[in-house]
């Protein structure tokens, strides 16, 4: 239902990159992809942009960006999670900062919910508002009318926060890793561009519905997720009862971390595991390969945002390689060192030059 918002944000990104192309200046792609995913998600949630151009409420945007910065900074595990004695001693003070951050987030999100209630009341909760599809908040408020005890404001705020935290930095990071790999492997970039040219042509921008017909683009994304999974340890799970795994006794109530990065990069599972070879996924359907490839987890506890992530990453990556040729800054290969964080970001933001492809000049003039 919110497909149009994602299309609009990708087109906005393409316009910004086109200006950078004309000015022949390097682009900070970490910022570009982060702002793209953040604006798309927040417009789907609340109908508002908080980054880049056309930010209507400057002070609100400043507060939001501050909350996001603190969330990403404090989101990593604390040593107190694994050595409780340190938590009891108050080492690091992480819990106090998290409590204050949660208070700020609750206040901000509740303000958005209250705004949604005003809009919802003004048009009676219909499916369309002046030709625009309802935001996620408005959809949840419609459910709140029917089941107020279940769809509480607290639940709505929690769903907003989950989508914001899990659906932005992860997708932006995957896009940044994918473009980094393509810059270091220009033959793969050319092959992906050729596939898009043959299937889409040069008169329209790639759409989410096209991804199913672009198998090599899907291979590139799969190989990126294999080498640099957005959740290298997946999300923490807990054993519901005592069990034995690989000869080790696991008591009930144990925090379990699945090292999916190790599985994805294990030479026992993959030939030339350290090499970027999208072709290895030719013929593989979807974004899983048994338990060798599972970037979104598996089973009941698999990532519920997989469908949205695949749409965002596929259409955004396809669009930037459809419209531009890409060059590294300097002659050296892009540094692929991994940084610290739950979503395994790059150690250094990706800087790159883009140049508008002559074959899509007419398309770019219409975006």
Short mmCIF file of C-alpha atoms in Angstrom, two decimals:
data_model
loop_
_atom_site.label_atom_id
_atom_site.label_comp_id
_atom_site.label_asym_id
_atom_site.label_seq_id
_atom_site.Cartn_x
_atom_site.Cartn_y
_atom_site.Cartn_z
CA UNK A 1 0.00 0.00 0.00
CA UNK A 2 2.90 2.38 0.70
CA UNK A 3 4.83 1.53 -2.46
CA UNK A 4 4.46 5.11 -3.76
CA UNK A 5 6.39 6.54 -0.81
CA UNK A 6 9.36 4.27 -1.44
CA UNK A 7 9.34 5.14 -5.15
CA UNK A 8 9.26 8.85 -4.34
CA UNK A 9 12.21 8.61 -1.95
CA UNK A 10 14.31 6.63 -4.43
CA UNK A 11 13.59 9.21 -7.14
CA UNK A 12 14.65 11.95 -4.71
CA UNK A 13 17.92 10.09 -4.11
CA UNK A 14 18.53 9.74 -7.84
CA UNK A 15 18.04 13.49 -8.32
CA UNK A 16 20.56 14.25 -5.56
CA UNK A 17 23.10 11.85 -7.09
CA UNK A 18 22.55 13.41 -10.51
CA UNK A 19 23.50 16.82 -9.08
CA UNK A 20 26.63 15.29 -7.54
CA UNK A 21 27.43 13.76 -10.93
CA UNK A 22 27.23 17.15 -12.63
CA UNK A 23 29.44 18.74 -9.96
CA UNK A 24 31.89 15.84 -10.21
CA UNK A 25 32.30 15.55 -6.45
CA UNK A 26 32.66 12.41 -4.33
CA UNK A 27 29.53 11.29 -2.52
CA UNK A 28 29.25 9.96 1.03
CA UNK A 29 27.12 6.91 0.21
CA UNK A 30 26.65 5.95 3.86
CA UNK A 31 24.75 9.20 4.38
CA UNK A 32 22.85 8.87 1.08
CA UNK A 33 21.58 5.36 1.84
CA UNK A 34 20.86 6.11 5.51
CA UNK A 35 18.77 9.18 4.68
CA UNK A 36 16.95 7.26 1.94
CA UNK A 37 15.88 4.40 4.21
CA UNK A 38 15.15 6.66 7.19
CA UNK A 39 12.94 9.02 5.17
CA UNK A 40 11.12 6.14 3.49
CA UNK A 41 10.39 4.39 6.79
CA UNK A 42 9.31 7.54 8.65
CA UNK A 43 7.07 8.61 5.79
CA UNK A 44 5.45 5.16 5.86
CA UNK A 45 5.05 5.39 9.65
CA UNK A 46 4.04 9.03 10.11
CA UNK A 47 4.07 10.76 6.72
CA UNK A 48 7.11 12.93 7.53
CA UNK A 49 10.67 13.44 6.24
CA UNK A 50 13.40 14.30 8.72
CA UNK A 51 16.52 14.31 6.51
CA UNK A 52 17.70 16.14 3.40
CA UNK A 53 15.35 18.33 1.37
CA UNK A 54 11.73 19.31 2.04
CA UNK A 55 11.92 18.96 5.82
CA UNK A 56 8.88 20.91 7.00
CA UNK A 57 9.32 20.92 10.79
CA UNK A 58 12.96 21.76 11.45
CA UNK A 59 12.94 21.56 15.27
CA UNK A 60 11.01 18.28 15.26
CA UNK A 61 13.48 16.90 12.72
CA UNK A 62 16.41 17.96 14.94
CA UNK A 63 14.88 16.13 17.93
CA UNK A 64 14.27 13.05 15.83
CA UNK A 65 17.82 12.95 14.45
CA UNK A 66 19.20 13.30 17.98
CA UNK A 67 17.09 10.34 19.15
CA UNK A 68 18.23 8.24 16.18
CA UNK A 69 21.89 9.05 16.86
CA UNK A 70 21.55 8.05 20.53
CA UNK A 71 19.62 4.88 19.60
CA UNK A 72 22.31 3.67 17.20
CA UNK A 73 25.06 4.57 19.69
CA UNK A 74 23.48 2.71 22.63
CA UNK A 75 21.97 -0.21 20.68
CA UNK A 76 25.03 -2.47 20.95
CA UNK A 77 25.29 -5.11 23.66
CA UNK A 78 26.69 -4.09 27.03
CA UNK A 79 29.27 -6.17 28.86
CA UNK A 80 26.77 -6.14 31.74
CA UNK A 81 24.49 -8.37 29.63
CA UNK A 82 27.06 -11.14 29.92
CA UNK A 83 28.66 -10.35 33.30
CA UNK A 84 25.70 -9.30 35.51
CA UNK A 85 27.96 -8.41 38.43
CA UNK A 86 29.22 -5.42 36.43
CA UNK A 87 25.63 -4.29 35.82
CA UNK A 88 24.88 -4.52 39.52
CA UNK A 89 27.97 -2.41 40.23
CA UNK A 90 26.73 0.19 37.73
CA UNK A 91 29.78 -0.07 35.47
CA UNK A 92 29.34 2.04 32.35
CA UNK A 93 25.94 3.47 33.29
CA UNK A 94 24.38 2.06 30.11
CA UNK A 95 21.05 1.19 31.70
CA UNK A 96 20.43 4.72 32.97
CA UNK A 97 21.16 6.16 29.53
CA UNK A 98 18.88 3.58 27.91
CA UNK A 99 16.04 4.44 30.30
CA UNK A 100 16.38 8.15 29.48
CA UNK A 101 16.56 7.40 25.76
CA UNK A 102 13.40 5.30 25.96
CA UNK A 103 11.63 8.15 27.76
CA UNK A 104 12.57 10.57 24.94
CA UNK A 105 11.47 8.07 22.31
CA UNK A 106 8.13 7.47 24.02
CA UNK A 107 7.43 11.20 24.23
CA UNK A 108 8.34 11.77 20.58
CA UNK A 109 6.41 8.76 19.27
CA UNK A 110 3.34 9.64 21.36
CA UNK A 111 3.34 13.12 19.83
CA UNK A 112 3.19 11.48 16.39
CA UNK A 113 0.36 9.22 17.57
CA UNK A 114 -1.59 12.24 18.84
CA UNK A 115 -1.12 14.00 15.49
CA UNK A 116 -2.36 10.84 13.79
CA UNK A 117 -5.45 10.85 16.01
CA UNK A 118 -6.27 14.41 14.95
CA UNK A 119 -5.96 13.54 11.26
CA UNK A 120 -7.85 10.31 11.81
CA UNK A 121 -10.69 12.16 13.50
CA UNK A 122 -10.87 14.83 10.79
CA UNK A 123 -11.68 12.36 8.01
CA UNK A 124 -13.39 9.63 9.99
CA UNK A 125 -10.77 6.94 9.43
CA UNK A 126 -11.40 6.32 5.74
CA UNK A 127 -8.89 4.46 3.61
CA UNK A 128 -7.85 7.48 1.56
CA UNK A 129 -7.00 11.00 2.70
CA UNK A 130 -7.14 13.52 -0.12
CA UNK A 131 -5.90 10.85 -2.49
CA UNK A 132 -3.12 9.70 -0.14
CA UNK A 133 -2.93 6.26 1.44
CA UNK A 134 -3.08 6.20 5.23
CA UNK A 135 0.17 6.01 7.17
CA UNK A 136 0.98 3.07 9.41
CA UNK A 137 -0.08 5.11 12.48
CA UNK A 138 -3.48 5.80 10.93
CA UNK A 139 -3.93 2.15 9.98
CA UNK A 140 -3.19 1.11 13.56
CA UNK A 141 -5.55 3.76 14.93
CA UNK A 142 -8.32 2.26 12.78
CA UNK A 143 -7.64 -1.07 14.49
CA UNK A 144 -7.54 0.70 17.86
CA UNK A 145 -11.14 1.82 17.35
CA UNK A 146 -12.21 -1.81 16.96
CA UNK A 147 -9.98 -3.35 19.65
CA UNK A 148 -8.89 -0.54 22.03
CA UNK A 149 -7.69 -2.92 24.75
CA UNK A 150 -5.30 -4.63 22.34
CA UNK A 151 -4.13 -1.84 20.00
CA UNK A 152 -3.09 0.53 22.78
CA UNK A 153 -0.97 3.63 22.24
CA UNK A 154 1.93 1.76 23.87
CA UNK A 155 1.65 -1.05 21.31
CA UNK A 156 1.51 1.43 18.44
CA UNK A 157 4.62 3.21 19.76
CA UNK A 158 6.43 -0.13 20.09
CA UNK A 159 5.62 -1.15 16.51
CA UNK A 160 6.83 2.24 15.27
CA UNK A 161 10.09 1.85 17.18
CA UNK A 162 10.72 -1.71 15.97
CA UNK A 163 10.26 -0.71 12.33
CA UNK A 164 12.45 2.36 12.82
CA UNK A 165 15.34 0.53 14.52
CA UNK A 166 15.27 -2.73 12.57
CA UNK A 167 14.25 -1.41 9.14
CA UNK A 168 16.61 1.50 8.49
CA UNK A 169 20.27 1.08 9.44
CA UNK A 170 20.25 -2.58 8.37
CA UNK A 171 18.99 -1.86 4.84
CA UNK A 172 21.25 1.19 4.48
CA UNK A 173 24.26 -0.87 5.57
CA UNK A 174 23.47 -3.65 3.09
CA UNK A 175 23.24 -1.09 0.27
CA UNK A 176 26.59 0.40 1.27
CA UNK A 177 28.30 -3.01 1.40
CA UNK A 178 26.76 -4.00 -1.95
CA UNK A 179 27.99 -0.87 -3.74
CA UNK A 180 31.43 -1.30 -2.12
CA UNK A 181 31.65 -4.82 -3.52
CA UNK A 182 30.53 -3.63 -6.96
CA UNK A 183 33.18 -0.89 -6.98
CA UNK A 184 35.85 -3.52 -6.25
CA UNK A 185 34.37 -5.83 -8.90
CA UNK A 186 33.46 -3.61 -11.88
CA UNK A 187 32.76 -6.62 -14.13
CA UNK A 188 29.89 -7.57 -11.80
CA UNK A 189 28.57 -4.00 -11.92
CA UNK A 190 28.59 -4.06 -15.74
CA UNK A 191 26.83 -7.42 -15.81
CA UNK A 192 24.09 -6.14 -13.48
CA UNK A 193 23.67 -2.98 -15.58
CA UNK A 194 23.36 -5.05 -18.74
CA UNK A 195 20.65 -7.22 -17.16
CA UNK A 196 18.67 -4.13 -16.16
CA UNK A 197 19.10 -2.53 -19.60
CA UNK A 198 17.88 -5.70 -21.31
CA UNK A 199 14.84 -6.22 -19.08
CA UNK A 200 13.85 -2.65 -18.15
CA UNK A 201 15.25 -0.50 -20.94
CA UNK A 202 16.29 3.15 -20.58
CA UNK A 203 12.89 4.85 -20.53
CA UNK A 204 11.72 4.08 -17.00
CA UNK A 205 13.20 3.56 -13.57
CA UNK A 206 13.37 0.06 -12.13
CA UNK A 207 10.40 -0.78 -9.89
CA UNK A 208 9.97 -3.20 -6.99
CA UNK A 209 7.86 -5.46 -9.21
CA UNK A 210 10.85 -5.85 -11.58
CA UNK A 211 13.10 -7.52 -8.99
CA UNK A 212 11.56 -10.93 -9.63
CA UNK A 213 12.68 -10.66 -13.27
CA UNK A 214 16.26 -9.62 -12.47
CA UNK A 215 17.93 -12.83 -11.22
CA UNK A 216 21.49 -11.51 -11.38
CA UNK A 217 20.60 -8.46 -9.26
CA UNK A 218 19.12 -10.87 -6.72
CA UNK A 219 22.36 -12.89 -6.84
CA UNK A 220 24.36 -9.72 -6.06
CA UNK A 221 22.13 -8.99 -3.06
CA UNK A 222 22.35 -12.60 -1.83
CA UNK A 223 26.12 -12.61 -2.08
CA UNK A 224 26.29 -9.29 -0.20
CA UNK A 225 24.06 -10.67 2.56
CA UNK A 226 26.22 -13.80 2.69
CA UNK A 227 29.49 -11.93 3.14
CA UNK A 228 28.18 -9.04 5.23
CA UNK A 229 24.91 -10.02 6.94
CA UNK A 230 23.13 -7.04 8.49
CA UNK A 231 22.63 -9.03 11.70
CA UNK A 232 25.86 -11.06 12.04
CA UNK A 233 24.66 -12.63 15.32
CA UNK A 234 20.96 -12.43 14.43
CA UNK A 235 18.78 -11.18 17.28
CA UNK A 236 19.23 -12.82 20.70
CA UNK A 237 17.06 -15.89 21.31
CA UNK A 238 16.42 -17.81 24.54
CA UNK A 239 16.22 -21.54 25.17
CA UNK A 240 12.75 -22.40 26.49
CA UNK A 241 13.99 -25.64 28.01
CA UNK A 242 17.25 -27.47 28.63
CA UNK A 243 18.76 -29.10 25.55
CA UNK A 244 22.05 -30.42 24.17
CA UNK A 245 23.59 -28.85 21.05
CA UNK A 246 26.82 -30.18 19.58
CA UNK A 247 27.60 -31.97 22.83
CA UNK A 248 27.09 -28.86 24.96
CA UNK A 249 24.39 -28.69 27.62
CA UNK A 250 22.31 -25.52 27.22
CA UNK A 251 20.25 -24.72 30.35
CA UNK A 252 16.74 -23.33 30.04
CA UNK A 253 16.65 -19.53 29.92
CA UNK A 254 20.05 -19.18 28.26
CA UNK A 255 20.66 -16.27 25.87
CA UNK A 256 21.47 -17.78 22.47
CA UNK A 257 23.33 -15.95 19.71
CA UNK A 258 23.48 -17.53 16.23
CA UNK A 259 26.76 -16.57 14.55
CA UNK A 260 25.30 -16.35 11.06
CA UNK A 261 28.40 -14.47 9.85
CA UNK A 262 30.52 -17.53 10.65
CA UNK A 263 28.04 -19.84 8.89
CA UNK A 264 27.95 -17.59 5.81
CA UNK A 265 31.74 -17.36 5.61
CA UNK A 266 32.58 -20.98 6.51
CA UNK A 267 34.73 -22.61 3.78
CA UNK A 268 33.06 -25.90 4.66
CA UNK A 269 29.78 -24.45 3.41
CA UNK A 270 31.05 -22.30 0.54
CA UNK A 271 33.74 -22.69 -2.11
CA UNK A 272 36.03 -19.64 -2.13
CA UNK A 273 34.08 -18.23 0.81
CA UNK A 274 36.11 -15.00 0.89
CA UNK A 275 35.49 -14.26 -2.80
CA UNK A 276 32.60 -12.15 -4.10
CA UNK A 277 30.86 -14.50 -6.55
CA UNK A 278 27.18 -13.63 -7.15
CA UNK A 279 26.98 -16.45 -9.69
CA UNK A 280 27.03 -19.00 -6.85
CA UNK A 281 23.37 -18.14 -6.23
CA UNK A 282 22.12 -18.67 -9.77
CA UNK A 283 19.05 -20.89 -9.56
CA UNK A 284 18.49 -20.22 -5.84
CA UNK A 285 14.97 -18.92 -5.15
CA UNK A 286 14.41 -16.34 -2.43
CA UNK A 287 16.94 -15.12 0.11
CA UNK A 288 17.64 -18.36 1.95
CA UNK A 289 19.65 -21.43 1.05
CA UNK A 290 18.77 -24.04 3.65
CA UNK A 291 20.67 -23.17 6.81
CA UNK A 292 23.80 -22.14 4.91
CA UNK A 293 22.31 -18.73 4.02
CA UNK A 294 19.82 -17.20 6.42
CA UNK A 295 20.46 -13.43 6.73
CA UNK A 296 16.90 -12.92 7.99
CA UNK A 297 16.96 -15.83 10.43
CA UNK A 298 14.62 -18.79 10.02
CA UNK A 299 11.35 -20.22 11.24
CA UNK A 300 8.82 -18.48 13.48
CA UNK A 301 11.44 -16.06 14.77
CA UNK A 302 12.64 -15.04 11.32
CA UNK A 303 12.72 -11.33 10.51
CA UNK A 304 9.15 -10.09 9.80
CA UNK A 305 10.60 -7.21 7.78
CA UNK A 306 12.25 -9.42 5.17
CA UNK A 307 9.75 -8.52 2.44
CA UNK A 308 10.16 -4.78 3.02
CA UNK A 309 13.96 -5.06 3.17
CA UNK A 310 14.12 -6.99 -0.11
CA UNK A 311 11.93 -4.39 -1.82
CA UNK A 312 13.93 -1.43 -0.52
CA UNK A 313 17.38 -2.87 -1.15
CA UNK A 314 16.49 -4.34 -4.56
CA UNK A 315 14.84 -1.23 -5.99
CA UNK A 316 17.36 1.22 -4.48
CA UNK A 317 20.46 -0.72 -5.56
CA UNK A 318 18.95 -1.43 -8.97
CA UNK A 319 18.16 2.27 -9.47
CA UNK A 320 21.61 3.61 -8.60
CA UNK A 321 23.36 1.14 -10.90
CA UNK A 322 20.77 1.63 -13.66
CA UNK A 323 21.29 5.41 -13.70
CA UNK A 324 25.00 5.83 -12.90
CA UNK A 325 28.45 4.50 -13.57
CA UNK A 326 30.52 4.32 -10.39
CA UNK A 327 34.20 4.95 -9.69
CA UNK A 328 36.37 4.57 -6.62
CA UNK A 329 37.96 7.62 -5.01
CA UNK A 330 41.62 7.10 -5.80
CA UNK A 331 43.13 4.08 -7.49
CA UNK A 332 43.09 1.72 -4.52
CA UNK A 333 40.41 -0.88 -3.87
CA UNK A 334 37.68 0.12 -1.46
CA UNK A 335 38.70 -0.75 2.12
CA UNK A 336 36.32 -3.53 3.23
CA UNK A 337 37.24 -3.44 6.93
CA UNK A 338 34.27 -4.09 9.20
CA UNK A 339 33.41 -1.68 11.99
CA UNK A 340 31.82 -2.18 15.41
CA UNK A 341 28.07 -2.47 15.92
CA UNK A 342 25.17 -4.91 15.94
CA UNK A 343 24.56 -4.41 12.21
CA UNK A 344 28.29 -4.71 11.30
CA UNK A 345 28.78 -1.35 9.54
CA UNK A 346 31.78 -0.49 7.42
CA UNK A 347 34.72 0.85 9.45
CA UNK A 348 34.88 3.86 7.11
CA UNK A 349 31.93 5.41 5.23
CA UNK A 350 31.95 4.64 1.50
CA UNK A 351 32.99 7.58 -0.66
CA UNK A 352 32.52 7.22 -4.42
CA UNK A 353 32.13 9.14 -7.66
CA UNK A 354 29.00 8.68 -9.74
CA UNK A 355 28.59 9.63 -13.39
CA UNK A 356 25.23 9.70 -15.12
CA UNK A 357 25.05 7.02 -17.82
CA UNK A 358 24.47 8.57 -21.28
CA UNK A 359 21.92 5.85 -22.16
CA UNK A 360 19.57 7.06 -19.40
CA UNK A 361 20.00 10.82 -19.96
CA UNK A 362 16.38 11.15 -21.09
CA UNK A 363 15.15 9.19 -18.06
CA UNK A 364 17.14 11.35 -15.64
CA UNK A 365 15.69 14.52 -17.15
CA UNK A 366 12.20 13.25 -16.26
CA UNK A 367 12.88 12.24 -12.65
#
